[in-house]
Short mmCIF file of C-alpha atoms (C1' of nucleotides) in Angstrom, two decimals:
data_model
loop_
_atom_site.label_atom_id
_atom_site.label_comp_id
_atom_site.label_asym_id
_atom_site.label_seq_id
_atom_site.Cartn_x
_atom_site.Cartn_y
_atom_site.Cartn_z
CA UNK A 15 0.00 0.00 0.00
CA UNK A 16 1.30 3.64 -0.83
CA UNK A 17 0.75 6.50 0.85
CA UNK A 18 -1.79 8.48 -0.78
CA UNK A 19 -0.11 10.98 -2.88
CA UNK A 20 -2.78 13.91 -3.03
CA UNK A 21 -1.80 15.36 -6.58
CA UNK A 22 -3.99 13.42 -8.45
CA UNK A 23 -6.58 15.63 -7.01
CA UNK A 24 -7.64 18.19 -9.37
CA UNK A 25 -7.45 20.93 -6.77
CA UNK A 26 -4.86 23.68 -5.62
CA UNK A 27 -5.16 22.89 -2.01
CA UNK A 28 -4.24 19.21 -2.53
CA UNK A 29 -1.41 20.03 -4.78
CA UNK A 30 0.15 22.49 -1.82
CA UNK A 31 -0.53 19.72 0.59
CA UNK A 32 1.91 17.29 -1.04
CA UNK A 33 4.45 19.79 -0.19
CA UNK A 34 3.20 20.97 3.29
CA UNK A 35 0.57 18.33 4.15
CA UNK A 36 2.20 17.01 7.37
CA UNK A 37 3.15 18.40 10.55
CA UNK A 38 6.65 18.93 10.68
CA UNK A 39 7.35 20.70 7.16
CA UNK A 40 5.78 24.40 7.73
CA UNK A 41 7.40 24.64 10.71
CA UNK A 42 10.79 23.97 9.60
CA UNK A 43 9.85 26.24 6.91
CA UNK A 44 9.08 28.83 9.62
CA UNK A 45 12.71 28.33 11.13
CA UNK A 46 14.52 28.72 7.82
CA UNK A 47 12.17 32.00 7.35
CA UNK A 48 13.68 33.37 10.60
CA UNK A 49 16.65 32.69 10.12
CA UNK A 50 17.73 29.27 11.60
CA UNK A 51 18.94 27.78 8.52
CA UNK A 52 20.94 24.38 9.86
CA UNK A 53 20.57 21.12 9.85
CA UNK A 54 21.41 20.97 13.95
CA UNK A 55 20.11 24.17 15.01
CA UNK A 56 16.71 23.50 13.42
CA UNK A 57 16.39 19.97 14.76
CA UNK A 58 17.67 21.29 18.38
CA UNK A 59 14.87 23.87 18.06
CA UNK A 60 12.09 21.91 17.12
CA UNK A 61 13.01 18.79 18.89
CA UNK A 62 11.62 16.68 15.62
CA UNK A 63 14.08 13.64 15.46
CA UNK A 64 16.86 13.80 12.66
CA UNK A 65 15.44 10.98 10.60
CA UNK A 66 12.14 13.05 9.66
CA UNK A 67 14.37 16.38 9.13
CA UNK A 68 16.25 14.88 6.88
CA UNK A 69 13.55 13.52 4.52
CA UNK A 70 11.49 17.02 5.05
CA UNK A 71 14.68 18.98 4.13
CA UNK A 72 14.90 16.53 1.18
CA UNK A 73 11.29 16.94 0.22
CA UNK A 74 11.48 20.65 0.19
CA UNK A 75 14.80 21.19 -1.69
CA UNK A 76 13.41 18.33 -4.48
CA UNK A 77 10.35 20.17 -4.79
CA UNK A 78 12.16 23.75 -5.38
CA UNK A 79 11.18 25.25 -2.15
CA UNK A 80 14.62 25.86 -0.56
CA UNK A 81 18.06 25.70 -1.92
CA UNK A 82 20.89 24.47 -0.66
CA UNK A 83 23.87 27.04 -0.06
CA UNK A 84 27.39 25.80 0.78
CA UNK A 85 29.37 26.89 3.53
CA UNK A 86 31.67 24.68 3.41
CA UNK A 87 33.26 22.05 1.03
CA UNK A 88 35.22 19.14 2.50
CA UNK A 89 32.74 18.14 4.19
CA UNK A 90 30.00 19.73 2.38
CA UNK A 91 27.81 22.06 4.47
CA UNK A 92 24.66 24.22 3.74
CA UNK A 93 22.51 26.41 5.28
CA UNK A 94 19.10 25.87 3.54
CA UNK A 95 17.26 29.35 2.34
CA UNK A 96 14.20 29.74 0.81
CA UNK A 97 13.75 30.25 -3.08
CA UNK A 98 11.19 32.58 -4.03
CA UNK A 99 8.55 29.57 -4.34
CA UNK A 100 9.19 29.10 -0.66
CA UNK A 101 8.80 33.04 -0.02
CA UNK A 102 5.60 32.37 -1.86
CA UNK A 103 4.70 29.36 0.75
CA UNK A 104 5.63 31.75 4.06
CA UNK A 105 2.06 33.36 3.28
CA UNK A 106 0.68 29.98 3.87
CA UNK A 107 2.61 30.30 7.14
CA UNK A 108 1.46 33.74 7.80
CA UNK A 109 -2.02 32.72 7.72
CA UNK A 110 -1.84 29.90 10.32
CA UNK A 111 0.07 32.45 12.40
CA UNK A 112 -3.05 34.53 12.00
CA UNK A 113 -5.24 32.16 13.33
CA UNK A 114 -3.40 30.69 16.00
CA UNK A 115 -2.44 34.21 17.55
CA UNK A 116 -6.57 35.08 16.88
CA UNK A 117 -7.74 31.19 18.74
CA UNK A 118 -4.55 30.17 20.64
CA UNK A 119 -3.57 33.22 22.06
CA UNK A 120 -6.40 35.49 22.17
CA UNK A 121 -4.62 38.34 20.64
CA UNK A 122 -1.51 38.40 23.14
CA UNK A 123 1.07 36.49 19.93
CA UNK A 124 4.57 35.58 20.73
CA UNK A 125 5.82 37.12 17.59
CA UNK A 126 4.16 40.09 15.73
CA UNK A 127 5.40 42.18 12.40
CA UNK A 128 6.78 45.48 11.77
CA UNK A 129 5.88 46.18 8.36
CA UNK A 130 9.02 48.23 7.52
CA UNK A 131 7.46 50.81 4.78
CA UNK A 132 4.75 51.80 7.28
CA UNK A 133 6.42 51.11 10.46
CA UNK A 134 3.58 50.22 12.09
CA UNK A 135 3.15 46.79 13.52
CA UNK A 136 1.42 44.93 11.00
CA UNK A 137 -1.06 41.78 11.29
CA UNK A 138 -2.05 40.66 7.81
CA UNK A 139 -5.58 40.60 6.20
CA UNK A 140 -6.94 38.74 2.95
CA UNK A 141 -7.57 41.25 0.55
CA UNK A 142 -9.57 41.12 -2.72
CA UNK A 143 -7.12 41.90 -5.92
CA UNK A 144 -9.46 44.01 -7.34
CA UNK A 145 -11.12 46.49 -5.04
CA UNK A 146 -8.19 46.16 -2.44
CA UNK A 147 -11.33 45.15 0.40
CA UNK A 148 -10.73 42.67 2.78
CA UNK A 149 -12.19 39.75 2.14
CA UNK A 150 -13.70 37.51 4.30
CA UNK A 151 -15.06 33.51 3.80
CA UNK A 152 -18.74 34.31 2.39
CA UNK A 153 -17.71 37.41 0.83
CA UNK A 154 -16.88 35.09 -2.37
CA UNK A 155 -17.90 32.63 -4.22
CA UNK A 156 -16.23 29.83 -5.58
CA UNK A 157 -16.78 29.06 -10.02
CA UNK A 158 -15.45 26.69 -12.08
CA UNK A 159 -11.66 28.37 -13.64
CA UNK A 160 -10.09 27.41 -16.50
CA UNK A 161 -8.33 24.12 -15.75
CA UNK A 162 -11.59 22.58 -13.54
CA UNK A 163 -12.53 18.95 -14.49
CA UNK A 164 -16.12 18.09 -14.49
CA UNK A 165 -15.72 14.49 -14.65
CA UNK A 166 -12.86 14.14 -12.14
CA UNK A 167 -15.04 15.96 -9.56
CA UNK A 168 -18.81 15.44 -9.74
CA UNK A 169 -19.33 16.57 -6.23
CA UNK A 170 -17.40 19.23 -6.50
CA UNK A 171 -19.31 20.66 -9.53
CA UNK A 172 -22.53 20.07 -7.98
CA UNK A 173 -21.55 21.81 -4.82
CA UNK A 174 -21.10 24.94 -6.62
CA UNK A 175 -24.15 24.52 -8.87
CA UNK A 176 -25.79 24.51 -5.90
CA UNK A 177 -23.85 27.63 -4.69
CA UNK A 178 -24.21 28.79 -8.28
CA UNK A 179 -27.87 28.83 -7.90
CA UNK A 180 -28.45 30.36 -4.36
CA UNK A 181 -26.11 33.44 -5.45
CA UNK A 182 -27.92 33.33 -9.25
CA UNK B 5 5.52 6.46 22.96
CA UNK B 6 3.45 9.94 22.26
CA UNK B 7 2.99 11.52 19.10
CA UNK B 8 4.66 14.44 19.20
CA UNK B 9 1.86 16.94 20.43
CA UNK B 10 2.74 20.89 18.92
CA UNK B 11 1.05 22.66 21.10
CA UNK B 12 3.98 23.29 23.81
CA UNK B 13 5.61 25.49 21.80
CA UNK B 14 5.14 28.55 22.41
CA UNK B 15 4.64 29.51 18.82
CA UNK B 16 1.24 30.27 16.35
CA UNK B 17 1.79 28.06 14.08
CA UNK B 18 2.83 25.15 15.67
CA UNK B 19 -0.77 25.47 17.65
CA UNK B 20 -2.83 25.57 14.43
CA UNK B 21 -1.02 22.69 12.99
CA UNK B 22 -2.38 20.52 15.61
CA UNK B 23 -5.39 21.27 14.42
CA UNK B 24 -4.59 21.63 10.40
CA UNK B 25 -0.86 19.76 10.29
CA UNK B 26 -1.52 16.86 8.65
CA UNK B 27 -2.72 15.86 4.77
CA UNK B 28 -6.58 15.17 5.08
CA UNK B 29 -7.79 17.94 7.32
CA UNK B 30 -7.25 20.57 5.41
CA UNK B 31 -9.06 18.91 2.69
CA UNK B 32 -11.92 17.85 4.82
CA UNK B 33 -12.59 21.84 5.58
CA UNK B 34 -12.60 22.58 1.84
CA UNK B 35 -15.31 20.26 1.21
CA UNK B 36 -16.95 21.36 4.45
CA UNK B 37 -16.35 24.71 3.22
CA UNK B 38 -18.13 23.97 -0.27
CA UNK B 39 -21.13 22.63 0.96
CA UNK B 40 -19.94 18.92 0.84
CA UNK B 41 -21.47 18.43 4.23
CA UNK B 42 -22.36 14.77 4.98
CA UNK B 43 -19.79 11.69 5.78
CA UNK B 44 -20.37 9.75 2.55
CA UNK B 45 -20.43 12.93 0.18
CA UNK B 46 -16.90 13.34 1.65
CA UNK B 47 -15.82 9.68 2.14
CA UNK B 48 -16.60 9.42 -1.71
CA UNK B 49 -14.76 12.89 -2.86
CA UNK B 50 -11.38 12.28 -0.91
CA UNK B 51 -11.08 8.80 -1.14
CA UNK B 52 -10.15 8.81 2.28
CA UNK B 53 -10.51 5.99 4.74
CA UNK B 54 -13.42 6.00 6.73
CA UNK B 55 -11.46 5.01 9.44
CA UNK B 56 -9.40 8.04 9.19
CA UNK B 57 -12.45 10.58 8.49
CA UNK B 58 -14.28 9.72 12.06
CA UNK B 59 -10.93 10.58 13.16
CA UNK B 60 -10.44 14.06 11.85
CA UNK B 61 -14.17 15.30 11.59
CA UNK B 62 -14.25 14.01 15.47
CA UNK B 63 -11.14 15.74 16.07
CA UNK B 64 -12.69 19.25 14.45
CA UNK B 65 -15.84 18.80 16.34
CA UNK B 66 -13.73 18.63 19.20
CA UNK B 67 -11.60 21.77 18.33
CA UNK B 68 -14.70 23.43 17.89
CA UNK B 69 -13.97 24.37 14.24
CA UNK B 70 -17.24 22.24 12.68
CA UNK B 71 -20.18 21.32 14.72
CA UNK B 72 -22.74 18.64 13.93
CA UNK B 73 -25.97 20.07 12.64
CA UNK B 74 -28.94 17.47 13.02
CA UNK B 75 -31.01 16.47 9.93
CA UNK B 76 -32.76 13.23 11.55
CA UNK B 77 -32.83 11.38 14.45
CA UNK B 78 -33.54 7.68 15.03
CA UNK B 79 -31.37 7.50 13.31
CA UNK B 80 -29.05 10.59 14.37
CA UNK B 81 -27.49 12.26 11.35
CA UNK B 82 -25.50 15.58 10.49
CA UNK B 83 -25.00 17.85 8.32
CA UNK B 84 -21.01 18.95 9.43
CA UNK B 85 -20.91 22.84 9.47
CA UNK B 86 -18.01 25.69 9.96
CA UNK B 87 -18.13 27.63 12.69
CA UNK B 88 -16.88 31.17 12.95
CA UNK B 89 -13.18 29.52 14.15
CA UNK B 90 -13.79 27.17 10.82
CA UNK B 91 -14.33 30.34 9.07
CA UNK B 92 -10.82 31.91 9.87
CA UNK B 93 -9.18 28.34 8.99
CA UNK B 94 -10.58 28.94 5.74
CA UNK B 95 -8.70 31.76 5.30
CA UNK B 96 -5.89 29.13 5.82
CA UNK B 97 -7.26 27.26 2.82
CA UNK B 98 -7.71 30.10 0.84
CA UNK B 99 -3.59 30.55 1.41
CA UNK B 100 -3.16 27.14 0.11
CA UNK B 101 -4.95 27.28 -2.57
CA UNK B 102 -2.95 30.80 -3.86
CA UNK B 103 0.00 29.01 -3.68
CA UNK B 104 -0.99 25.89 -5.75
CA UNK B 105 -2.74 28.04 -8.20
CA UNK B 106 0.36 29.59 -8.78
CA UNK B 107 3.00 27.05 -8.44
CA UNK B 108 0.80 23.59 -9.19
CA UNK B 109 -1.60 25.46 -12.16
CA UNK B 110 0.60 28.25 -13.03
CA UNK B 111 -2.23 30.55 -13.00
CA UNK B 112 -4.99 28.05 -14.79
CA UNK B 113 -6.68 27.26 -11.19
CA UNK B 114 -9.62 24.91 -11.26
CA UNK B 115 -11.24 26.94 -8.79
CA UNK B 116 -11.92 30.57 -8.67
CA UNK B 117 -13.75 33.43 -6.52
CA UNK B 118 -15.47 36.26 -7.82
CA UNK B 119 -16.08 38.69 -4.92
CA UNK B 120 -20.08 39.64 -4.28
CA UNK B 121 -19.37 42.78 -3.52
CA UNK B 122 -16.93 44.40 -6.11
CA UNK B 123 -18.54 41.48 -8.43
CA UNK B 124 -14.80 40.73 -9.87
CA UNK B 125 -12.89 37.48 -10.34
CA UNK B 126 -10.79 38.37 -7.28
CA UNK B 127 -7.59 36.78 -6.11
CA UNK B 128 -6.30 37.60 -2.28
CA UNK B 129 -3.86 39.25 -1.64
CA UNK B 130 -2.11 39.41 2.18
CA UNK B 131 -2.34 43.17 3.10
CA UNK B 132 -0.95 45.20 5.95
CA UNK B 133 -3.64 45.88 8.02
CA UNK B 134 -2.48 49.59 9.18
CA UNK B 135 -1.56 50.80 5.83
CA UNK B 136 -3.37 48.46 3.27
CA UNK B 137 -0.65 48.29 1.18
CA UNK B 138 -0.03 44.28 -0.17
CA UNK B 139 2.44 42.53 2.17
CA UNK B 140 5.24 40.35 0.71
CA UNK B 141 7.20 37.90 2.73
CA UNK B 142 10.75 40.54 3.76
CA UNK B 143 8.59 43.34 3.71
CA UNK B 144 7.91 42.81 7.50
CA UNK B 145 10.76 41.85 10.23
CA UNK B 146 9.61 39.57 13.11
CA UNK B 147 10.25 41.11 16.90
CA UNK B 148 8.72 39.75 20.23
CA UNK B 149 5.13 39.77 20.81
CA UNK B 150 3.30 40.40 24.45
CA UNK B 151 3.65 36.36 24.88
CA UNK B 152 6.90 35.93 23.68
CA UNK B 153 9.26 33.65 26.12
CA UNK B 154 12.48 34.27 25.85
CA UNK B 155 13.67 30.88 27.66
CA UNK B 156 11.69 28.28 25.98
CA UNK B 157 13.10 29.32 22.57
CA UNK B 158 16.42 30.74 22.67
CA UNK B 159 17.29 29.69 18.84
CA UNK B 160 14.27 32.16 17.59
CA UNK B 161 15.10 34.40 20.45
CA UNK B 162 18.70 34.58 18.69
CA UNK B 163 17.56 35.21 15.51
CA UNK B 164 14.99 37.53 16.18
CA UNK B 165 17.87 39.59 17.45
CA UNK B 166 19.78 39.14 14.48
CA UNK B 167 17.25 40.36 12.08
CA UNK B 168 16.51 43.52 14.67
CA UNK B 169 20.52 43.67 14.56
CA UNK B 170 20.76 43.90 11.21
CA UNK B 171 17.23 46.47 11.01
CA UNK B 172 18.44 48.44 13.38
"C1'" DG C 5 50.05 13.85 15.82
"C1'" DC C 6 46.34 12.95 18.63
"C1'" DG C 7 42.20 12.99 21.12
"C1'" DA C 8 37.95 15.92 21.68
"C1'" DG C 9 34.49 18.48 19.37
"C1'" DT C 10 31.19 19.71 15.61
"C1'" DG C 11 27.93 19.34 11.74
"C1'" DA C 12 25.11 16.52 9.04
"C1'" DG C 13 23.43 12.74 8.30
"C1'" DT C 14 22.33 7.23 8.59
"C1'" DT C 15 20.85 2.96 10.81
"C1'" DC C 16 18.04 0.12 13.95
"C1'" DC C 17 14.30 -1.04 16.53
"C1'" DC C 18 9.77 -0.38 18.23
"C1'" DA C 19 5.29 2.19 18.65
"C1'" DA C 20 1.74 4.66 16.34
"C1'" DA C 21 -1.00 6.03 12.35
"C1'" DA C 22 -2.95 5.08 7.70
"C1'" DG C 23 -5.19 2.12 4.07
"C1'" DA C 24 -8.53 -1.47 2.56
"C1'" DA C 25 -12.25 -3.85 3.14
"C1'" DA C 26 -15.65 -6.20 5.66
"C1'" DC C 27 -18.99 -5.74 9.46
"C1'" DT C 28 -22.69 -3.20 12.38
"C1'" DT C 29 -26.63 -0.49 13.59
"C1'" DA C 30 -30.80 1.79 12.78
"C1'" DC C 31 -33.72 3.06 10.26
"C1'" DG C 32 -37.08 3.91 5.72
"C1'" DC C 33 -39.22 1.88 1.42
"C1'" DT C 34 -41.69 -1.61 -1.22
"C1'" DA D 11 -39.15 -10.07 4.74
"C1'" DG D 12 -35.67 -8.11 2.07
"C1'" DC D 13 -33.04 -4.17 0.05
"C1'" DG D 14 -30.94 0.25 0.33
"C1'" DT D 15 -28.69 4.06 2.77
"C1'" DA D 16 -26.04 6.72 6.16
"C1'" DA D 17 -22.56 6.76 9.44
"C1'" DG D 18 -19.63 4.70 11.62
"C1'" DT D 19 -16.48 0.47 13.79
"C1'" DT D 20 -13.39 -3.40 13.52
"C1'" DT D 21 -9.62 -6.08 11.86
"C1'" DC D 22 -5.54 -6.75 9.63
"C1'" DT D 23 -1.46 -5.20 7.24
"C1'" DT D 24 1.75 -1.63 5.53
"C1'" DT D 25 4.01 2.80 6.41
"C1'" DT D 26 5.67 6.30 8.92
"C1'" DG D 27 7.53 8.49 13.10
"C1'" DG D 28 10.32 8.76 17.54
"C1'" DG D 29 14.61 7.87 20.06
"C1'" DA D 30 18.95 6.89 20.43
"C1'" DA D 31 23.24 5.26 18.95
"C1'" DC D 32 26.57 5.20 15.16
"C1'" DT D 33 29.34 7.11 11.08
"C1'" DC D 34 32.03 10.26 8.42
"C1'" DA D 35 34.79 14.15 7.40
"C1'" DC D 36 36.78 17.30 8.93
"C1'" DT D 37 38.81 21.45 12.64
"C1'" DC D 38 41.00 22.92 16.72
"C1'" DG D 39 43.75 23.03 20.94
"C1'" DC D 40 47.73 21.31 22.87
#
DNA sequence: GCGAGTGAGTTCCCAAAAGAAACTTACGCT
DNA sequence: AGCGTAAGTTTCTTTTGGGAACTCACTCGC
């Protein structure tokens, strides 16, 4: 039996899960944003054992997310950095920041942001691409794009007939 | 032995991962979130095991992110629902699903939102919440929050003084 | 030159979680 | 009485994860 590789799924979430769809990997991700970009100082900070670091570090640099940048040859050391795909994953990061500082801390978070062309400290909000608003779940509805497949997904596409139909 | 439980870091994400860190939860919420509300519409979408679905829809129930919405007794059956907290995860999703559209679809999603109110197609886009102004990952430095403590993380205490360091 | 230390893995063994598929319970329909 | 349906539960097997010890290729202090 195989683990159940979730690309086959015709779906954007399920294609990001394949790279972040376990616990470990966004929080390594969340060291190597800060700034803790080795193998040992990583695994001494998150206590997750070497074998699984490894693999995640693995997974992430085979699927483009971080690079490896030597700091040594003979033996060959890195510190792992993100690329820009991985800058583009952070916001994925960001967001379950937002929510745990929102349900887990109640608004008191361990880390906030100084957005550095404002200087204010910054917490970030969903906002539509359009009319700049923020957006909030229920404030959009979901449609069929360009690449959806009605045959791989026939509960899918009735779920937002259905949806298609309340909103007319 | 345990699984590892997140939680006792003293960190955002780590806390919403043990609710959202692994692969089948996230996608249970999107179908939750679409309308796909009943155990065998979802069973039948994901493919997961039904084994492993009792697992994660009890485990939301019990994180108070869905509740069970009767539509019979005798015997009793729900409709699963978001609450407000499910709500905010979606925002989560909604991260996830930018990413993949990008980097999985290159911008050929399956889905896509069209905002009611502006009545666009409408992308999101993380904003600063002060200034409005879109926020990219190194546009914002990290600093200690009002929960921040100092002695259960001295590797992120270390770099968060680095990047003020090198901020002034 | 030699033993201790460091960084980054690798290997082994055992416990826990996931997958598949069959089984259960409590109905409603004909 | 028998079939169908919804929502689990159970059993059995394969994978994956945790912990700790081990390896390898150096560097440094003496």
């Amino acid at each position: 039996m195989q683990r159940r590789i979730l690309s086959d799924q015709q779906c954007s979430v399920a294609r990001t899960l394949d790279i972040v769809g376990d616990r470990w990997t966004p929080l390594v991700l969340r060291d190597i944003a800060l700034g803790i970009s080795r193998f040992d100082a990583i695994q001494a900070d998150l206590g997750v054992s070497r074998k699984v670091l490894t693999q995640r570090l693995d997974a992430l640099v085979e699927h483009a997310v971080l690079v490896r940048v030597p700091y040594s040859e003979h033996p060959p050391r890195y510190d792992y950095r993100l690329t820009e795909k991985g800058d583009d994953l952070a916001l994925v990061l960001l967001a379950l920041q937002q929510f745990g500082d929102k349900w887990a801390y109640g608004g008191e978070p361990p880390i906030q942001w100084r957005h550095l062309s404002c200087g204010q400290l910054s917490a970030p909000v969903a906002c539509c691409d359009k009319c700049g608003e923020p957006v909030r779940p229920g404030d959009a509805i979901p449609l069929r794009g360009p690449s959806f497949d009605e045959t791989s997904a026939p509960a899918i596409a009735e779920a937002l007939d259905e949806i298609a139909a309340a909103f007319g």
